[in-house]
PDB file of N, CA and C in Angstrom:
ATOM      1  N   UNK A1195      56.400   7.596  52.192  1.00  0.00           N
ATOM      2  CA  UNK A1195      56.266   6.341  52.897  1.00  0.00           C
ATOM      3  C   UNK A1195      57.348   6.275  53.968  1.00  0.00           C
ATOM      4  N   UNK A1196      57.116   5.578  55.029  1.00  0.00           N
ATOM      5  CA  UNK A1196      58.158   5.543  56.629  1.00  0.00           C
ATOM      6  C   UNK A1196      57.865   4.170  56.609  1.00  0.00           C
ATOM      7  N   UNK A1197      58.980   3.729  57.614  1.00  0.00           N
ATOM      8  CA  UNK A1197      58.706   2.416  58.359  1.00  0.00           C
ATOM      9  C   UNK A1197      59.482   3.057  59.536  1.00  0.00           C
ATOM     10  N   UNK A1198      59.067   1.646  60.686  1.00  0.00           N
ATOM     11  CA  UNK A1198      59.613   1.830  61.693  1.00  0.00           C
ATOM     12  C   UNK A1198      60.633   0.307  62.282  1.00  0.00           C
ATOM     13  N   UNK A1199      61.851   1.340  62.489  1.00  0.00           N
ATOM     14  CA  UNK A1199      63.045   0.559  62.547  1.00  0.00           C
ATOM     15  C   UNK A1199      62.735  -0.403  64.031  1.00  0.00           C
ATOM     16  N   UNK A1200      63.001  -2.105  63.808  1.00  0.00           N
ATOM     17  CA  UNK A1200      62.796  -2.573  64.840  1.00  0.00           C
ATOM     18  C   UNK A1200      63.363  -2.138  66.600  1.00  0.00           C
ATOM     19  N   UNK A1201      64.043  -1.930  66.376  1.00  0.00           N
ATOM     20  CA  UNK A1201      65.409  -0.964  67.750  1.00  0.00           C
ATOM     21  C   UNK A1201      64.397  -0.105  68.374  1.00  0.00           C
ATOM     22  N   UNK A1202      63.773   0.797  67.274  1.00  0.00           N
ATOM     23  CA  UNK A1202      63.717   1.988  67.826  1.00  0.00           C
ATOM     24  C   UNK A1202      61.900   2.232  67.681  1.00  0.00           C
ATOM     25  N   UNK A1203      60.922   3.033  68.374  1.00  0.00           N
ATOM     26  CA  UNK A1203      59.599   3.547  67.872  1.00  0.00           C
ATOM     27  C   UNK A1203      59.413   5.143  67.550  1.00  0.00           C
ATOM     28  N   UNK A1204      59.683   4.750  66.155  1.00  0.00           N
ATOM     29  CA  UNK A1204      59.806   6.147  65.868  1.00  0.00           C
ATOM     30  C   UNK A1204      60.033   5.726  63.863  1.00  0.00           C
ATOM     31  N   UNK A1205      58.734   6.764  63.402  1.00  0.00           N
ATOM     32  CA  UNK A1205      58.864   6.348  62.052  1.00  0.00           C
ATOM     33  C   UNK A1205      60.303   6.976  61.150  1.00  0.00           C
ATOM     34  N   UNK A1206      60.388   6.221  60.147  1.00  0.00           N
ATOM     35  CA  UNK A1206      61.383   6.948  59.425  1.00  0.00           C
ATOM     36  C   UNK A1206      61.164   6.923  58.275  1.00  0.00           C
ATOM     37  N   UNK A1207      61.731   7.696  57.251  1.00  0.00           N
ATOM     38  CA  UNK A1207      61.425   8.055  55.565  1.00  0.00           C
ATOM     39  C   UNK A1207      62.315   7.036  55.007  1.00  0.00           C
ATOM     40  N   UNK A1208      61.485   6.899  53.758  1.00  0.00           N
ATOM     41  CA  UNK A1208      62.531   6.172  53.293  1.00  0.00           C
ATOM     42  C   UNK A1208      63.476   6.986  52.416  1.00  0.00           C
ATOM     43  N   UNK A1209      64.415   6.163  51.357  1.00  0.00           N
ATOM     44  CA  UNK A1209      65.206   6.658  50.804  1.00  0.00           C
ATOM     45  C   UNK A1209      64.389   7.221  49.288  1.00  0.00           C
ATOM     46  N   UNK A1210      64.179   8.239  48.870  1.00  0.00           N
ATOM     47  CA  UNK A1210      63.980   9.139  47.588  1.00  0.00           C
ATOM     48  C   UNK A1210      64.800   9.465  46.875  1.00  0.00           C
ATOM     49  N   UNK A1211      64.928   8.715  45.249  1.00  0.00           N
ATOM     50  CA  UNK A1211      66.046   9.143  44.492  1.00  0.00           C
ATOM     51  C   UNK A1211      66.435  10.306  43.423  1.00  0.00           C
ATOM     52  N   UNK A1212      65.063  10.748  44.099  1.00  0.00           N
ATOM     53  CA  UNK A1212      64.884  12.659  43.161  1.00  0.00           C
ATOM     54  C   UNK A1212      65.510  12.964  43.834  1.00  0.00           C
ATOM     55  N   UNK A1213      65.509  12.930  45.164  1.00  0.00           N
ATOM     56  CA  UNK A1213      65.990  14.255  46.260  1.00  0.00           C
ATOM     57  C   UNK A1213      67.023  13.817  47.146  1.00  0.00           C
ATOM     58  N   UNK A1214      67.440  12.266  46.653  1.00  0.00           N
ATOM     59  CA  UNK A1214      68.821  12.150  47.886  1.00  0.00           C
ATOM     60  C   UNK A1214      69.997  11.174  47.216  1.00  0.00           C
ATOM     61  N   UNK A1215      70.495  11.459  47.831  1.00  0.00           N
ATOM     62  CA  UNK A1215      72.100  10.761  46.845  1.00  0.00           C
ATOM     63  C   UNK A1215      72.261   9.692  47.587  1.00  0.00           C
ATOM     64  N   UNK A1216      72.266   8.585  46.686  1.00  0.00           N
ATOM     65  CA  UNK A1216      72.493   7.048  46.876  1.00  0.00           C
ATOM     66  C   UNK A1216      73.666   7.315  48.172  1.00  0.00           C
ATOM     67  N   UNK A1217      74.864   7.870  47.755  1.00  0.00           N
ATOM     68  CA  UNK A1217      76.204   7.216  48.156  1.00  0.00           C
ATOM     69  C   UNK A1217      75.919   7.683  49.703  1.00  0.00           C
ATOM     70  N   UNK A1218      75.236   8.881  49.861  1.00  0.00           N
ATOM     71  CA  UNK A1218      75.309   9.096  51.184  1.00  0.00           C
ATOM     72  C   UNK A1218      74.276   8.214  52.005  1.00  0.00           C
ATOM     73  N   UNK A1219      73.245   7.286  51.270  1.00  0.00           N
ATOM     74  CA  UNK A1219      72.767   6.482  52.474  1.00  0.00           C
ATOM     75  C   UNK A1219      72.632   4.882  52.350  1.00  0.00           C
ATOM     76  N   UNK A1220      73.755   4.664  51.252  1.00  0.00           N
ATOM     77  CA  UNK A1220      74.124   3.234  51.115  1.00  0.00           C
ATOM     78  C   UNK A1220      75.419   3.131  50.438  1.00  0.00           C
ATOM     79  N   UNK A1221      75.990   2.017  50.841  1.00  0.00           N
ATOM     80  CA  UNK A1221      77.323   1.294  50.046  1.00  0.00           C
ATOM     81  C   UNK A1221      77.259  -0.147  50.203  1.00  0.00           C
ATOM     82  N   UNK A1222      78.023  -0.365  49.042  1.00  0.00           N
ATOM     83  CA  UNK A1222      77.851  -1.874  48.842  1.00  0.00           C
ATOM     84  C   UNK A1222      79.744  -2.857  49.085  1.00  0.00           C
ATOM     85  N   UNK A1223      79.269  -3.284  49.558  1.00  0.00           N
ATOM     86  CA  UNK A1223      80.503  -4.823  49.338  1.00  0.00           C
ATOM     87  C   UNK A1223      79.752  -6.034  49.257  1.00  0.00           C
ATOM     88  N   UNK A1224      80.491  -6.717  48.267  1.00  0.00           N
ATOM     89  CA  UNK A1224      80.601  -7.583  47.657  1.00  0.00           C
ATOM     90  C   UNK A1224      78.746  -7.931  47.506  1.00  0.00           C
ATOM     91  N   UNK A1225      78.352  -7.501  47.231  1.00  0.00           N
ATOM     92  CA  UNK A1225      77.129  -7.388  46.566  1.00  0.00           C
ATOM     93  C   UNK A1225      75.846  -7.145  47.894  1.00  0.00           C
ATOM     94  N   UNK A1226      76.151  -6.829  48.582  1.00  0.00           N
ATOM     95  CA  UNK A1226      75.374  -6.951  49.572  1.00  0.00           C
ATOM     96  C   UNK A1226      75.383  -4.756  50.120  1.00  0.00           C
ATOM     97  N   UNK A1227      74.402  -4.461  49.887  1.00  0.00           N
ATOM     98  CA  UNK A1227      73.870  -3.517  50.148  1.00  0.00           C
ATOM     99  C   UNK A1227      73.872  -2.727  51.862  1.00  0.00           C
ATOM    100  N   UNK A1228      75.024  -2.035  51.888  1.00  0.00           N
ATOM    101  CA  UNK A1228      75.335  -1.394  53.445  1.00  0.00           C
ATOM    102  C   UNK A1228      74.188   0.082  53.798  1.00  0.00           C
ATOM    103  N   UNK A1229      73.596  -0.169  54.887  1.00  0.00           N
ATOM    104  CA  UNK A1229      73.578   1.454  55.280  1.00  0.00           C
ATOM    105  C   UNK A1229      74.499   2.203  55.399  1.00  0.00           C
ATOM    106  N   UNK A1230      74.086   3.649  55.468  1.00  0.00           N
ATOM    107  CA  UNK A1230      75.294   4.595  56.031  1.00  0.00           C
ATOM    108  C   UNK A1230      74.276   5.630  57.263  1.00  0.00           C
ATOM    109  N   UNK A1231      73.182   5.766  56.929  1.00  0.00           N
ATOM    110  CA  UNK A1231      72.392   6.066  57.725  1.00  0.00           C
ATOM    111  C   UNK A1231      70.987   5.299  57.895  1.00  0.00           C
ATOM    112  N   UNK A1232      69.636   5.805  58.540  1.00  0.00           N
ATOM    113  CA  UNK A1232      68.549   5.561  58.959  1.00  0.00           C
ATOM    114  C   UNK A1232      67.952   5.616  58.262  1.00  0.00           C
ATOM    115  N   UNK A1233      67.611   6.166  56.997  1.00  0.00           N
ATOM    116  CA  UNK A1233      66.934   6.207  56.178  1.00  0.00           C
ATOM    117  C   UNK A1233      67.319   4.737  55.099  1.00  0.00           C
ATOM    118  N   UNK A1234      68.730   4.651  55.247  1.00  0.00           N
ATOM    119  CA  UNK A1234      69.330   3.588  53.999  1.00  0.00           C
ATOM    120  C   UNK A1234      69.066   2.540  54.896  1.00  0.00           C
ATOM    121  N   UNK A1235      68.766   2.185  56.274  1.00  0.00           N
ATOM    122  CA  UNK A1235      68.203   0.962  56.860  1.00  0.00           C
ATOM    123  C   UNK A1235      67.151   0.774  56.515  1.00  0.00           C
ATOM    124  N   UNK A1236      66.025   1.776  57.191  1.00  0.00           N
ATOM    125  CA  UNK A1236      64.998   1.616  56.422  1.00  0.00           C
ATOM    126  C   UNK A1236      64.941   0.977  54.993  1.00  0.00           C
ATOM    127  N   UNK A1237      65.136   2.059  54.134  1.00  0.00           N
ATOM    128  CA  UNK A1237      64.565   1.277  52.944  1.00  0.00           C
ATOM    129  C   UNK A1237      65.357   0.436  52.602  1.00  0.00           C
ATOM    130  N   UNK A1238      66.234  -0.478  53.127  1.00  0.00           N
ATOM    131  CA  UNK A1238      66.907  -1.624  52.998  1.00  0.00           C
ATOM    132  C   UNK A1238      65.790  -2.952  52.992  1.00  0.00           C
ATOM    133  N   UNK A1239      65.411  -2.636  54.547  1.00  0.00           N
ATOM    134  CA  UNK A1239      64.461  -3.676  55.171  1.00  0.00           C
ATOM    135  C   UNK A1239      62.884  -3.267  54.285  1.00  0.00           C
ATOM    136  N   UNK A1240      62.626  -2.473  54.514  1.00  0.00           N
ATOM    137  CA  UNK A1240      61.857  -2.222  53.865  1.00  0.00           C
ATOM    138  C   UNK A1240      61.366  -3.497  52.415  1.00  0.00           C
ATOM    139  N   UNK A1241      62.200  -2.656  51.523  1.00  0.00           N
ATOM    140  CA  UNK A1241      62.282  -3.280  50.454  1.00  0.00           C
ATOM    141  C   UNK A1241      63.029  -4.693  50.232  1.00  0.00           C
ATOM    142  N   UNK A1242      63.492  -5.139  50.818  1.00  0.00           N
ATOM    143  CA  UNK A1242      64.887  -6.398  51.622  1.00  0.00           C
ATOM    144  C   UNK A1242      65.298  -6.526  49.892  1.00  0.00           C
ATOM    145  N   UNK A1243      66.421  -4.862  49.973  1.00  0.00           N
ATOM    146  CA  UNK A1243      67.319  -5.274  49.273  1.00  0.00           C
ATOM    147  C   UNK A1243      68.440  -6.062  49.204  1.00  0.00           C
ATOM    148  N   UNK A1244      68.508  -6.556  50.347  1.00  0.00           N
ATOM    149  CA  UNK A1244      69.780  -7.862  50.583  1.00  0.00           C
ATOM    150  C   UNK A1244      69.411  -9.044  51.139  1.00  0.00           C
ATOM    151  N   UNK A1245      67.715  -9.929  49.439  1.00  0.00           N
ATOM    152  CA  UNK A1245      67.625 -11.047  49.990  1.00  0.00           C
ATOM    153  C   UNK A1245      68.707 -11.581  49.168  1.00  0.00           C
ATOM    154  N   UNK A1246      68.770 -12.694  49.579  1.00  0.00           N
ATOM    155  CA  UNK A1246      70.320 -13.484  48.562  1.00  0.00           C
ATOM    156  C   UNK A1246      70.028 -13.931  47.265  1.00  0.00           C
ATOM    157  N   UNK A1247      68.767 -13.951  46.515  1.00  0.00           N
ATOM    158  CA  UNK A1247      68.625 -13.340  44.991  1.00  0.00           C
ATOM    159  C   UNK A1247      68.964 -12.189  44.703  1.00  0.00           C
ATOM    160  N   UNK A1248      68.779 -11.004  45.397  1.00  0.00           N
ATOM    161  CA  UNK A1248      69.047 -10.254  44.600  1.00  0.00           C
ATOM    162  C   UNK A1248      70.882  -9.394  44.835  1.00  0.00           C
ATOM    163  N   UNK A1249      71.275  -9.929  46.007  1.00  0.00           N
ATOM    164  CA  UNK A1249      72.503 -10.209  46.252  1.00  0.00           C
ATOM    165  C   UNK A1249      73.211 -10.691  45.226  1.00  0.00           C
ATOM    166  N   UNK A1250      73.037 -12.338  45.095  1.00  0.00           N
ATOM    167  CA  UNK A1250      73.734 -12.779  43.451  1.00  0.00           C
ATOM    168  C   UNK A1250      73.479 -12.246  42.649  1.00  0.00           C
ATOM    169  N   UNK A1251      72.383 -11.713  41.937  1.00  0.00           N
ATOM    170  CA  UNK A1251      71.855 -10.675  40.917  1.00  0.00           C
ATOM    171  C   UNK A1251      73.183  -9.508  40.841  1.00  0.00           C
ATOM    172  N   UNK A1252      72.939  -9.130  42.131  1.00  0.00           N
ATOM    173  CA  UNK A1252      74.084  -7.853  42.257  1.00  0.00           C
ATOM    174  C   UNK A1252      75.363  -7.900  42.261  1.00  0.00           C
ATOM    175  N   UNK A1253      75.958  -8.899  42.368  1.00  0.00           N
ATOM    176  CA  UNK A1253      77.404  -9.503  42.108  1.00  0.00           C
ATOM    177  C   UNK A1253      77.767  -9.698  40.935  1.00  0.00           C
ATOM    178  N   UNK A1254      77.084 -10.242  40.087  1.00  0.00           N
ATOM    179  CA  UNK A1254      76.899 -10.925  38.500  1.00  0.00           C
ATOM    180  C   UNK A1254      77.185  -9.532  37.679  1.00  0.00           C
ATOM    181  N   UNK A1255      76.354  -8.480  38.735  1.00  0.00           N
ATOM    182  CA  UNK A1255      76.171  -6.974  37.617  1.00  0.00           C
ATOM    183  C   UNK A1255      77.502  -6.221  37.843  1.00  0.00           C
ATOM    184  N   UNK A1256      77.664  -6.371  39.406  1.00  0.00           N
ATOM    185  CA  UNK A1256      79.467  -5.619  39.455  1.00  0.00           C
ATOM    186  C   UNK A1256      80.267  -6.377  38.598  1.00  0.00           C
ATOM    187  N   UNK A1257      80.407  -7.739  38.634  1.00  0.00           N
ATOM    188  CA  UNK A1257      81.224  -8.418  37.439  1.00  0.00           C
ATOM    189  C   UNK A1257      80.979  -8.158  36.206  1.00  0.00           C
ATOM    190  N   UNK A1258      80.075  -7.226  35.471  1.00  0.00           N
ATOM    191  CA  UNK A1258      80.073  -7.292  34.658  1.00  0.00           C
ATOM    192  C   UNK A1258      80.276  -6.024  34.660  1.00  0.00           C
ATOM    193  N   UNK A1259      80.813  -4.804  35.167  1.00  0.00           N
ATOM    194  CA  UNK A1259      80.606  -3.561  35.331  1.00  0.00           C
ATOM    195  C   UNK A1259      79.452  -2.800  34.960  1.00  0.00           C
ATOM    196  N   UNK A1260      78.376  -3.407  35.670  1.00  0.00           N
ATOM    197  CA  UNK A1260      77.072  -2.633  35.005  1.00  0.00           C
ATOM    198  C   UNK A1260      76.623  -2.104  36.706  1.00  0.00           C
ATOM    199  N   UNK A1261      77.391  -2.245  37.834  1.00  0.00           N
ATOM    200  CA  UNK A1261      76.807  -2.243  39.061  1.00  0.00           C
ATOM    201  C   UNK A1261      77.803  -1.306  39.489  1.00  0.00           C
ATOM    202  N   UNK A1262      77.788  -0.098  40.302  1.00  0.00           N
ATOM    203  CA  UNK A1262      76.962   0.898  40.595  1.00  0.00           C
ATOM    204  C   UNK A1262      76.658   1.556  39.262  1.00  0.00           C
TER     205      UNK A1262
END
């Protein structure tokens, strides 16, 4: 599956967790989910891992050390 990043026309992959390592295409502060590349935008938006449910969700879990 691709999407295409608003900026740009041109599809992109998303992120696959058989075949690619979290850390290199996301990081997090304070619960809110960073790219590091094009692919970790993508499936950011994609999936809108940083609506603000699941943001608080994700804060609650670093406080509890269950997050990364």
């Amino acid at each position: 599956m691709a999407t295409i990043l608003e900026d740009e026309e041109k599809l992109i992959r998303l992120f696959h967790p058989r075949k690619d390592n979290w850390f290199d295409h996301f990081e997090v502060y304070e619960g809110e989910i960073l790219h590091k590349t094009e692919i970790g935008e993508a499936t950011i938006k994609l999936l809108k891992l940083n609506d603000i449910d699941r943001i608080l969700e994700r804060v609650d879990l670093i406080a509890a050390g269950l997050f990364p």
